[in-house]
Amino acid sequence: MGTGRLPTLSRVQARRVALVAQGFRDPRHTVPTMRTFNRTLARTAVLQIDSVNVLQRAHYMPLFSRMGPYDVGLLHRAAERSPRRIVEYWAHVAAFMPVDLWPAMQHRMRRYREHGHAWMGLPERRELVSSLLDEIADRGACTSRDLDDGLPRTKEHWGWNWSDTKKALEYLFLAGRLAVAGRNQHFERLYDLPERVLPAAVLETPTPSPEEAARELVRRAAAAHGVGTESCLRDYFRMQPASARAAVRELVETGELLPVRIEGWDRPAYLHRDAALPRKVHARALLSPFDPVMWERSRTEHLFGFRYRIEIYVPAAKRVHGYYVLPFLLGDRIVGRVDLKADRRERTLRVLGSFAEPTAPDDTAAELAEELRDLAEWLDLDHVDAAPHGDLAPALAAAVR
């Protein structure tokens, strides 16, 4: 750290701090256990959920990136069995969060209860909400499809349909009047009453004040980031700017956050007081497009010199790197990217394109091939096939052979 008005972190130091905070220095266990899962979740704080399944659903991947091959049943146990450790909520976007954050989200839930969204304005829709709550109380956990098929209704009076049922359930979920008990085989949410999902101790915890809740969210964001700007910290839990700014200021006053500068960044940054300042990081991981390291694209570009845009919604002819592209982390740098697809019928992990960054070391292809083999084994695939697309493709094809 340098001298001057504020301590300065070099860009290399800052990204190493960030990687350690995210768990990339934690030793991988031969057989990851629930203790391993808990440690990893403590690093990431949340796991973003996304339905894209071309490779593996988003919430499973950050755990693999940090823990290595693991039994996905660990996540299902944590989310669906008592005592639940994680629960779905709109914590970043749709995400799993530790159950003990439920009280800190009460103010967010209250805003939805009080203001809802434009869809909730009509009296008949409020009647639908009441009917759905009664139905779930009687029947137990249900999907929107279950309720759409089962609710008595008339088109003339309500005009109910699947869409309105789903919208009402999502409103109740955002408002905290329903919680998610799990997902079915079609990845549909199972909605249930919070008292049948969350541990009693969590529901009995007093709701913190808005200021206390904001401080707790910023505190966890700072621990997960290691170091970041106010914008980085605010984005982690998608907080309101004013409440995040006040929380940052208060945590600086208490010494939990230490103001610093990051080389080349013209905005103030904040180092968590418990953040490690490692000399080296020896990581090797494929990062999901929805990994916390990749959330704030400008942060990723600044710390790693890596420009990334997800191209799922880009027409195929206009894609630069591919449909579902994962950055490859090696050491403390992102050194390449691969467009991946799990071909389950042919039991093959297909590398549709592979690309090296300008600073990629000579062993990038060999290290990437090893990581792809681990990924294929975890996904219960037998082969890795590298297509001849991208500047890294020839070396990678030779390495996987």
PDB file of C-alpha atoms in Angstrom, residues 167-390:
ATOM      1  CA  LYS A 167     -48.067 -12.265 -11.140  1.00  0.00           C
ATOM      2  CA  ALA A 168     -49.986 -12.463  -7.884  1.00  0.00           C
ATOM      3  CA  LEU A 169     -47.667 -15.147  -6.528  1.00  0.00           C
ATOM      4  CA  GLU A 170     -44.619 -13.107  -7.489  1.00  0.00           C
ATOM      5  CA  TYR A 171     -46.090 -10.086  -5.735  1.00  0.00           C
ATOM      6  CA  LEU A 172     -46.659 -12.176  -2.587  1.00  0.00           C
ATOM      7  CA  PHE A 173     -43.123 -13.548  -2.844  1.00  0.00           C
ATOM      8  CA  LEU A 174     -41.590 -10.071  -3.176  1.00  0.00           C
ATOM      9  CA  ALA A 175     -43.792  -8.815  -0.333  1.00  0.00           C
ATOM     10  CA  GLY A 176     -42.598 -11.626   1.953  1.00  0.00           C
ATOM     11  CA  ARG A 177     -46.099 -13.032   2.418  1.00  0.00           C
ATOM     12  CA  LEU A 178     -45.007 -16.211   0.626  1.00  0.00           C
ATOM     13  CA  ALA A 179     -41.619 -17.899   0.576  1.00  0.00           C
ATOM     14  CA  VAL A 180     -40.127 -20.453  -1.813  1.00  0.00           C
ATOM     15  CA  ALA A 181     -40.084 -24.000  -0.418  1.00  0.00           C
ATOM     16  CA  GLY A 182     -38.133 -25.386  -3.373  1.00  0.00           C
ATOM     17  CA  ARG A 183     -38.265 -25.952  -7.113  1.00  0.00           C
ATOM     18  CA  ASN A 184     -39.851 -28.820  -9.030  1.00  0.00           C
ATOM     19  CA  GLN A 185     -38.299 -30.766 -11.912  1.00  0.00           C
ATOM     20  CA  HIS A 186     -39.449 -28.060 -14.339  1.00  0.00           C
ATOM     21  CA  PHE A 187     -37.615 -25.414 -12.273  1.00  0.00           C
ATOM     22  CA  GLU A 188     -40.907 -23.872 -11.173  1.00  0.00           C
ATOM     23  CA  ARG A 189     -41.067 -22.214  -7.773  1.00  0.00           C
ATOM     24  CA  LEU A 190     -43.025 -23.950  -5.031  1.00  0.00           C
ATOM     25  CA  TYR A 191     -44.659 -21.183  -3.004  1.00  0.00           C
ATOM     26  CA  ASP A 192     -45.558 -21.713   0.635  1.00  0.00           C
ATOM     27  CA  LEU A 193     -46.232 -19.742   3.811  1.00  0.00           C
ATOM     28  CA  PRO A 194     -43.035 -18.343   5.366  1.00  0.00           C
ATOM     29  CA  GLU A 195     -43.709 -20.123   8.670  1.00  0.00           C
ATOM     30  CA  ARG A 196     -43.538 -23.458   6.838  1.00  0.00           C
ATOM     31  CA  VAL A 197     -40.276 -22.563   5.084  1.00  0.00           C
ATOM     32  CA  LEU A 198     -38.089 -20.505   7.408  1.00  0.00           C
ATOM     33  CA  PRO A 199     -36.777 -21.524  10.833  1.00  0.00           C
ATOM     34  CA  ALA A 200     -38.896 -20.155  13.677  1.00  0.00           C
ATOM     35  CA  ALA A 201     -35.862 -18.388  15.164  1.00  0.00           C
ATOM     36  CA  VAL A 202     -35.478 -16.366  11.944  1.00  0.00           C
ATOM     37  CA  LEU A 203     -39.143 -15.351  11.864  1.00  0.00           C
ATOM     38  CA  GLU A 204     -39.003 -14.383  15.536  1.00  0.00           C
ATOM     39  CA  THR A 205     -35.962 -12.158  15.077  1.00  0.00           C
ATOM     40  CA  PRO A 206     -36.925  -8.498  15.550  1.00  0.00           C
ATOM     41  CA  THR A 207     -36.896  -6.495  12.352  1.00  0.00           C
ATOM     42  CA  PRO A 208     -33.889  -4.173  12.356  1.00  0.00           C
ATOM     43  CA  SER A 209     -34.338  -0.503  11.654  1.00  0.00           C
ATOM     44  CA  PRO A 210     -33.857   0.530   8.009  1.00  0.00           C
ATOM     45  CA  GLU A 211     -30.447   1.966   8.950  1.00  0.00           C
ATOM     46  CA  GLU A 212     -29.371  -1.220  10.750  1.00  0.00           C
ATOM     47  CA  ALA A 213     -30.525  -3.352   7.822  1.00  0.00           C
ATOM     48  CA  ALA A 214     -28.615  -1.191   5.346  1.00  0.00           C
ATOM     49  CA  ARG A 215     -25.448  -1.412   7.434  1.00  0.00           C
ATOM     50  CA  GLU A 216     -25.732  -5.206   7.565  1.00  0.00           C
ATOM     51  CA  LEU A 217     -26.162  -5.482   3.806  1.00  0.00           C
ATOM     52  CA  VAL A 218     -23.229  -3.166   3.093  1.00  0.00           C
ATOM     53  CA  ARG A 219     -21.159  -5.010   5.705  1.00  0.00           C
ATOM     54  CA  ARG A 220     -21.768  -8.344   3.950  1.00  0.00           C
ATOM     55  CA  ALA A 221     -21.190  -6.843   0.534  1.00  0.00           C
ATOM     56  CA  ALA A 222     -17.868  -5.408   1.707  1.00  0.00           C
ATOM     57  CA  ALA A 223     -16.783  -8.732   3.187  1.00  0.00           C
ATOM     58  CA  ALA A 224     -17.709 -10.502  -0.070  1.00  0.00           C
ATOM     59  CA  HIS A 225     -15.940  -7.915  -2.246  1.00  0.00           C
ATOM     60  CA  GLY A 226     -12.915  -7.375  -0.006  1.00  0.00           C
ATOM     61  CA  VAL A 227     -12.515  -3.979  -1.578  1.00  0.00           C
ATOM     62  CA  GLY A 228     -14.864  -1.940  -3.724  1.00  0.00           C
ATOM     63  CA  THR A 229     -16.346   1.441  -4.470  1.00  0.00           C
ATOM     64  CA  GLU A 230     -19.645   2.601  -3.030  1.00  0.00           C
ATOM     65  CA  SER A 231     -21.256   1.616  -6.327  1.00  0.00           C
ATOM     66  CA  CYS A 232     -19.822  -1.916  -6.050  1.00  0.00           C
ATOM     67  CA  LEU A 233     -21.085  -2.297  -2.489  1.00  0.00           C
ATOM     68  CA  ARG A 234     -24.515  -0.940  -3.352  1.00  0.00           C
ATOM     69  CA  ASP A 235     -24.919  -3.264  -6.343  1.00  0.00           C
ATOM     70  CA  TYR A 236     -24.230  -6.449  -4.382  1.00  0.00           C
ATOM     71  CA  PHE A 237     -27.690  -6.349  -2.779  1.00  0.00           C
ATOM     72  CA  ARG A 238     -29.190  -3.844  -5.241  1.00  0.00           C
ATOM     73  CA  MET A 239     -29.661  -1.198  -2.555  1.00  0.00           C
ATOM     74  CA  GLN A 240     -31.080   2.305  -2.779  1.00  0.00           C
ATOM     75  CA  PRO A 241     -28.240   4.828  -3.307  1.00  0.00           C
ATOM     76  CA  ALA A 242     -29.081   7.023  -0.299  1.00  0.00           C
ATOM     77  CA  SER A 243     -29.292   4.170   2.226  1.00  0.00           C
ATOM     78  CA  ALA A 244     -26.115   2.530   0.889  1.00  0.00           C
ATOM     79  CA  ARG A 245     -24.226   5.833   1.004  1.00  0.00           C
ATOM     80  CA  ALA A 246     -25.262   6.456   4.613  1.00  0.00           C
ATOM     81  CA  ALA A 247     -24.335   2.895   5.606  1.00  0.00           C
ATOM     82  CA  VAL A 248     -20.887   3.220   4.003  1.00  0.00           C
ATOM     83  CA  ARG A 249     -20.294   6.468   5.869  1.00  0.00           C
ATOM     84  CA  GLU A 250     -21.306   4.921   9.198  1.00  0.00           C
ATOM     85  CA  LEU A 251     -19.138   1.825   8.663  1.00  0.00           C
ATOM     86  CA  VAL A 252     -16.185   4.084   7.883  1.00  0.00           C
ATOM     87  CA  GLU A 253     -16.802   5.915  11.144  1.00  0.00           C
ATOM     88  CA  THR A 254     -16.803   2.627  13.104  1.00  0.00           C
ATOM     89  CA  GLY A 255     -13.631   1.439  11.362  1.00  0.00           C
ATOM     90  CA  GLU A 256     -15.229  -1.537   9.588  1.00  0.00           C
ATOM     91  CA  LEU A 257     -14.502   0.034   6.212  1.00  0.00           C
ATOM     92  CA  LEU A 258     -11.148   1.666   5.462  1.00  0.00           C
ATOM     93  CA  PRO A 259     -11.087   4.331   2.715  1.00  0.00           C
ATOM     94  CA  VAL A 260      -8.470   3.544   0.053  1.00  0.00           C
ATOM     95  CA  ARG A 261      -7.664   4.364  -3.529  1.00  0.00           C
ATOM     96  CA  ILE A 262      -7.259   1.759  -6.267  1.00  0.00           C
ATOM     97  CA  GLU A 263      -4.666   2.419  -8.947  1.00  0.00           C
ATOM     98  CA  GLY A 264      -6.240   3.974 -12.016  1.00  0.00           C
ATOM     99  CA  TRP A 265      -9.719   4.243 -10.514  1.00  0.00           C
ATOM    100  CA  ASP A 266     -10.980   7.778 -10.032  1.00  0.00           C
ATOM    101  CA  ARG A 267     -13.584   6.869  -7.394  1.00  0.00           C
ATOM    102  CA  PRO A 268     -13.013   6.347  -3.654  1.00  0.00           C
ATOM    103  CA  ALA A 269     -12.921   2.702  -2.588  1.00  0.00           C
ATOM    104  CA  TYR A 270     -13.366   0.914   0.720  1.00  0.00           C
ATOM    105  CA  LEU A 271     -11.348  -1.989   2.086  1.00  0.00           C
ATOM    106  CA  HIS A 272     -13.043  -4.285   4.568  1.00  0.00           C
ATOM    107  CA  ARG A 273     -11.016  -4.240   7.769  1.00  0.00           C
ATOM    108  CA  ASP A 274     -10.750  -8.058   7.809  1.00  0.00           C
ATOM    109  CA  ALA A 275      -9.759  -8.373   4.142  1.00  0.00           C
ATOM    110  CA  ALA A 276      -6.600 -10.350   3.448  1.00  0.00           C
ATOM    111  CA  LEU A 277      -3.818  -8.666   1.439  1.00  0.00           C
ATOM    112  CA  PRO A 278      -2.202 -11.692  -0.232  1.00  0.00           C
ATOM    113  CA  ARG A 279       1.070 -11.648  -2.131  1.00  0.00           C
ATOM    114  CA  LYS A 280      -0.186 -14.352  -4.519  1.00  0.00           C
ATOM    115  CA  VAL A 281      -3.381 -16.149  -5.463  1.00  0.00           C
ATOM    116  CA  HIS A 282      -3.143 -19.549  -7.138  1.00  0.00           C
ATOM    117  CA  ALA A 283      -6.669 -19.968  -8.488  1.00  0.00           C
ATOM    118  CA  ARG A 284      -7.969 -22.015 -11.407  1.00  0.00           C
ATOM    119  CA  ALA A 285     -11.664 -21.737 -12.157  1.00  0.00           C
ATOM    120  CA  LEU A 286     -14.282 -21.304 -14.826  1.00  0.00           C
ATOM    121  CA  LEU A 287     -16.568 -18.420 -13.873  1.00  0.00           C
ATOM    122  CA  SER A 288     -20.261 -18.434 -14.645  1.00  0.00           C
ATOM    123  CA  PRO A 289     -21.628 -15.324 -16.381  1.00  0.00           C
ATOM    124  CA  PHE A 290     -23.617 -14.923 -13.141  1.00  0.00           C
ATOM    125  CA  ASP A 291     -20.698 -15.331 -10.739  1.00  0.00           C
ATOM    126  CA  PRO A 292     -20.344 -12.466  -8.231  1.00  0.00           C
ATOM    127  CA  VAL A 293     -16.896 -11.737  -9.702  1.00  0.00           C
ATOM    128  CA  MET A 294     -18.656 -10.909 -12.974  1.00  0.00           C
ATOM    129  CA  TRP A 295     -21.714  -9.000 -11.698  1.00  0.00           C
ATOM    130  CA  GLU A 296     -20.375  -5.471 -11.881  1.00  0.00           C
ATOM    131  CA  ARG A 297     -18.896  -5.430 -15.392  1.00  0.00           C
ATOM    132  CA  SER A 298     -17.052  -2.135 -14.942  1.00  0.00           C
ATOM    133  CA  ARG A 299     -15.433  -3.460 -11.742  1.00  0.00           C
ATOM    134  CA  THR A 300     -14.341  -6.644 -13.528  1.00  0.00           C
ATOM    135  CA  GLU A 301     -12.915  -4.632 -16.392  1.00  0.00           C
ATOM    136  CA  HIS A 302     -11.054  -2.288 -14.068  1.00  0.00           C
ATOM    137  CA  LEU A 303      -9.577  -4.921 -11.743  1.00  0.00           C
ATOM    138  CA  PHE A 304      -8.841  -7.639 -14.309  1.00  0.00           C
ATOM    139  CA  GLY A 305      -8.499  -5.679 -17.539  1.00  0.00           C
ATOM    140  CA  PHE A 306     -11.205  -8.022 -18.861  1.00  0.00           C
ATOM    141  CA  ARG A 307     -14.123  -6.736 -20.891  1.00  0.00           C
ATOM    142  CA  TYR A 308     -17.100  -9.083 -20.752  1.00  0.00           C
ATOM    143  CA  ARG A 309     -20.599  -8.949 -22.186  1.00  0.00           C
ATOM    144  CA  ILE A 310     -23.056 -11.828 -22.011  1.00  0.00           C
ATOM    145  CA  GLU A 311     -24.357 -12.592 -25.506  1.00  0.00           C
ATOM    146  CA  ILE A 312     -27.355 -14.821 -24.781  1.00  0.00           C
ATOM    147  CA  TYR A 313     -29.719 -12.166 -26.131  1.00  0.00           C
ATOM    148  CA  VAL A 314     -27.519 -11.193 -29.080  1.00  0.00           C
ATOM    149  CA  PRO A 315     -28.536 -12.674 -32.469  1.00  0.00           C
ATOM    150  CA  ALA A 316     -26.233 -15.588 -33.306  1.00  0.00           C
ATOM    151  CA  ALA A 317     -24.718 -13.858 -36.330  1.00  0.00           C
ATOM    152  CA  LYS A 318     -23.663 -10.879 -34.205  1.00  0.00           C
ATOM    153  CA  ARG A 319     -22.073 -12.763 -31.302  1.00  0.00           C
ATOM    154  CA  VAL A 320     -18.368 -12.214 -30.814  1.00  0.00           C
ATOM    155  CA  HIS A 321     -17.544 -15.127 -28.514  1.00  0.00           C
ATOM    156  CA  GLY A 322     -20.696 -17.255 -28.245  1.00  0.00           C
ATOM    157  CA  TYR A 323     -23.955 -17.935 -26.464  1.00  0.00           C
ATOM    158  CA  TYR A 324     -22.861 -19.055 -22.970  1.00  0.00           C
ATOM    159  CA  VAL A 325     -19.304 -17.907 -22.434  1.00  0.00           C
ATOM    160  CA  LEU A 326     -17.377 -18.535 -19.211  1.00  0.00           C
ATOM    161  CA  PRO A 327     -14.249 -16.534 -18.304  1.00  0.00           C
ATOM    162  CA  PHE A 328     -11.267 -18.651 -17.242  1.00  0.00           C
ATOM    163  CA  LEU A 329      -9.456 -17.537 -14.099  1.00  0.00           C
ATOM    164  CA  LEU A 330      -5.858 -18.674 -13.696  1.00  0.00           C
ATOM    165  CA  GLY A 331      -3.690 -17.409 -10.861  1.00  0.00           C
ATOM    166  CA  ASP A 332      -5.019 -13.929 -10.204  1.00  0.00           C
ATOM    167  CA  ARG A 333      -5.893 -13.094 -13.822  1.00  0.00           C
ATOM    168  CA  ILE A 334      -8.698 -13.872 -16.228  1.00  0.00           C
ATOM    169  CA  VAL A 335      -6.732 -15.348 -19.107  1.00  0.00           C
ATOM    170  CA  GLY A 336      -9.361 -16.614 -21.524  1.00  0.00           C
ATOM    171  CA  ARG A 337     -12.972 -17.458 -22.208  1.00  0.00           C
ATOM    172  CA  VAL A 338     -14.851 -20.494 -23.522  1.00  0.00           C
ATOM    173  CA  ASP A 339     -18.305 -20.945 -25.037  1.00  0.00           C
ATOM    174  CA  LEU A 340     -19.632 -24.135 -23.424  1.00  0.00           C
ATOM    175  CA  LYS A 341     -22.553 -26.483 -23.928  1.00  0.00           C
ATOM    176  CA  ALA A 342     -23.400 -29.709 -22.110  1.00  0.00           C
ATOM    177  CA  ASP A 343     -24.501 -32.152 -24.801  1.00  0.00           C
ATOM    178  CA  ARG A 344     -26.241 -34.594 -22.499  1.00  0.00           C
ATOM    179  CA  ARG A 345     -27.456 -36.885 -25.259  1.00  0.00           C
ATOM    180  CA  GLU A 346     -23.921 -37.430 -26.545  1.00  0.00           C
ATOM    181  CA  ARG A 347     -22.464 -37.207 -22.990  1.00  0.00           C
ATOM    182  CA  THR A 348     -20.010 -34.573 -24.195  1.00  0.00           C
ATOM    183  CA  LEU A 349     -18.909 -31.192 -22.914  1.00  0.00           C
ATOM    184  CA  ARG A 350     -18.693 -29.138 -26.086  1.00  0.00           C
ATOM    185  CA  VAL A 351     -16.313 -26.199 -26.276  1.00  0.00           C
ATOM    186  CA  LEU A 352     -17.886 -24.259 -29.123  1.00  0.00           C
ATOM    187  CA  GLY A 353     -15.234 -21.545 -29.021  1.00  0.00           C
ATOM    188  CA  SER A 354     -12.106 -20.783 -26.992  1.00  0.00           C
ATOM    189  CA  PHE A 355     -10.274 -17.486 -26.820  1.00  0.00           C
ATOM    190  CA  ALA A 356      -7.100 -16.321 -25.070  1.00  0.00           C
ATOM    191  CA  GLU A 357      -6.559 -12.910 -23.513  1.00  0.00           C
ATOM    192  CA  PRO A 358      -3.447 -10.997 -24.627  1.00  0.00           C
ATOM    193  CA  THR A 359      -1.707 -11.726 -21.295  1.00  0.00           C
ATOM    194  CA  ALA A 360      -2.526 -15.450 -21.251  1.00  0.00           C
ATOM    195  CA  PRO A 361       0.492 -17.532 -20.180  1.00  0.00           C
ATOM    196  CA  ASP A 362       1.856 -20.431 -22.219  1.00  0.00           C
ATOM    197  CA  ASP A 363       0.180 -23.061 -20.032  1.00  0.00           C
ATOM    198  CA  THR A 364      -3.335 -21.618 -20.451  1.00  0.00           C
ATOM    199  CA  ALA A 365      -4.570 -24.376 -22.772  1.00  0.00           C
ATOM    200  CA  ALA A 366      -3.192 -27.167 -20.578  1.00  0.00           C
ATOM    201  CA  GLU A 367      -4.660 -25.688 -17.393  1.00  0.00           C
ATOM    202  CA  LEU A 368      -7.988 -25.004 -19.084  1.00  0.00           C
ATOM    203  CA  ALA A 369      -8.129 -28.579 -20.386  1.00  0.00           C
ATOM    204  CA  GLU A 370      -7.736 -29.886 -16.829  1.00  0.00           C
ATOM    205  CA  GLU A 371     -10.505 -27.626 -15.576  1.00  0.00           C
ATOM    206  CA  LEU A 372     -12.790 -28.699 -18.414  1.00  0.00           C
ATOM    207  CA  ARG A 373     -12.185 -32.361 -17.551  1.00  0.00           C
ATOM    208  CA  ASP A 374     -13.171 -31.659 -13.942  1.00  0.00           C
ATOM    209  CA  LEU A 375     -16.282 -29.828 -15.137  1.00  0.00           C
ATOM    210  CA  ALA A 376     -17.251 -32.668 -17.484  1.00  0.00           C
ATOM    211  CA  GLU A 377     -16.843 -35.240 -14.727  1.00  0.00           C
ATOM    212  CA  TRP A 378     -18.971 -33.143 -12.355  1.00  0.00           C
ATOM    213  CA  LEU A 379     -21.692 -32.871 -15.015  1.00  0.00           C
ATOM    214  CA  ASP A 380     -21.522 -36.647 -15.572  1.00  0.00           C
ATOM    215  CA  LEU A 381     -20.237 -36.237 -19.118  1.00  0.00           C
ATOM    216  CA  ASP A 382     -17.698 -38.609 -20.646  1.00  0.00           C
ATOM    217  CA  HIS A 383     -15.898 -36.469 -23.198  1.00  0.00           C
ATOM    218  CA  VAL A 384     -14.596 -32.958 -23.862  1.00  0.00           C
ATOM    219  CA  ASP A 385     -14.720 -31.815 -27.479  1.00  0.00           C
ATOM    220  CA  ALA A 386     -13.071 -28.557 -28.563  1.00  0.00           C
ATOM    221  CA  ALA A 387     -14.360 -27.062 -31.812  1.00  0.00           C
ATOM    222  CA  PRO A 388     -11.876 -25.239 -34.084  1.00  0.00           C
ATOM    223  CA  HIS A 389     -13.209 -21.776 -33.304  1.00  0.00           C
ATOM    224  CA  GLY A 390     -11.159 -19.101 -31.573  1.00  0.00           C
TER     225      GLY A 390
END
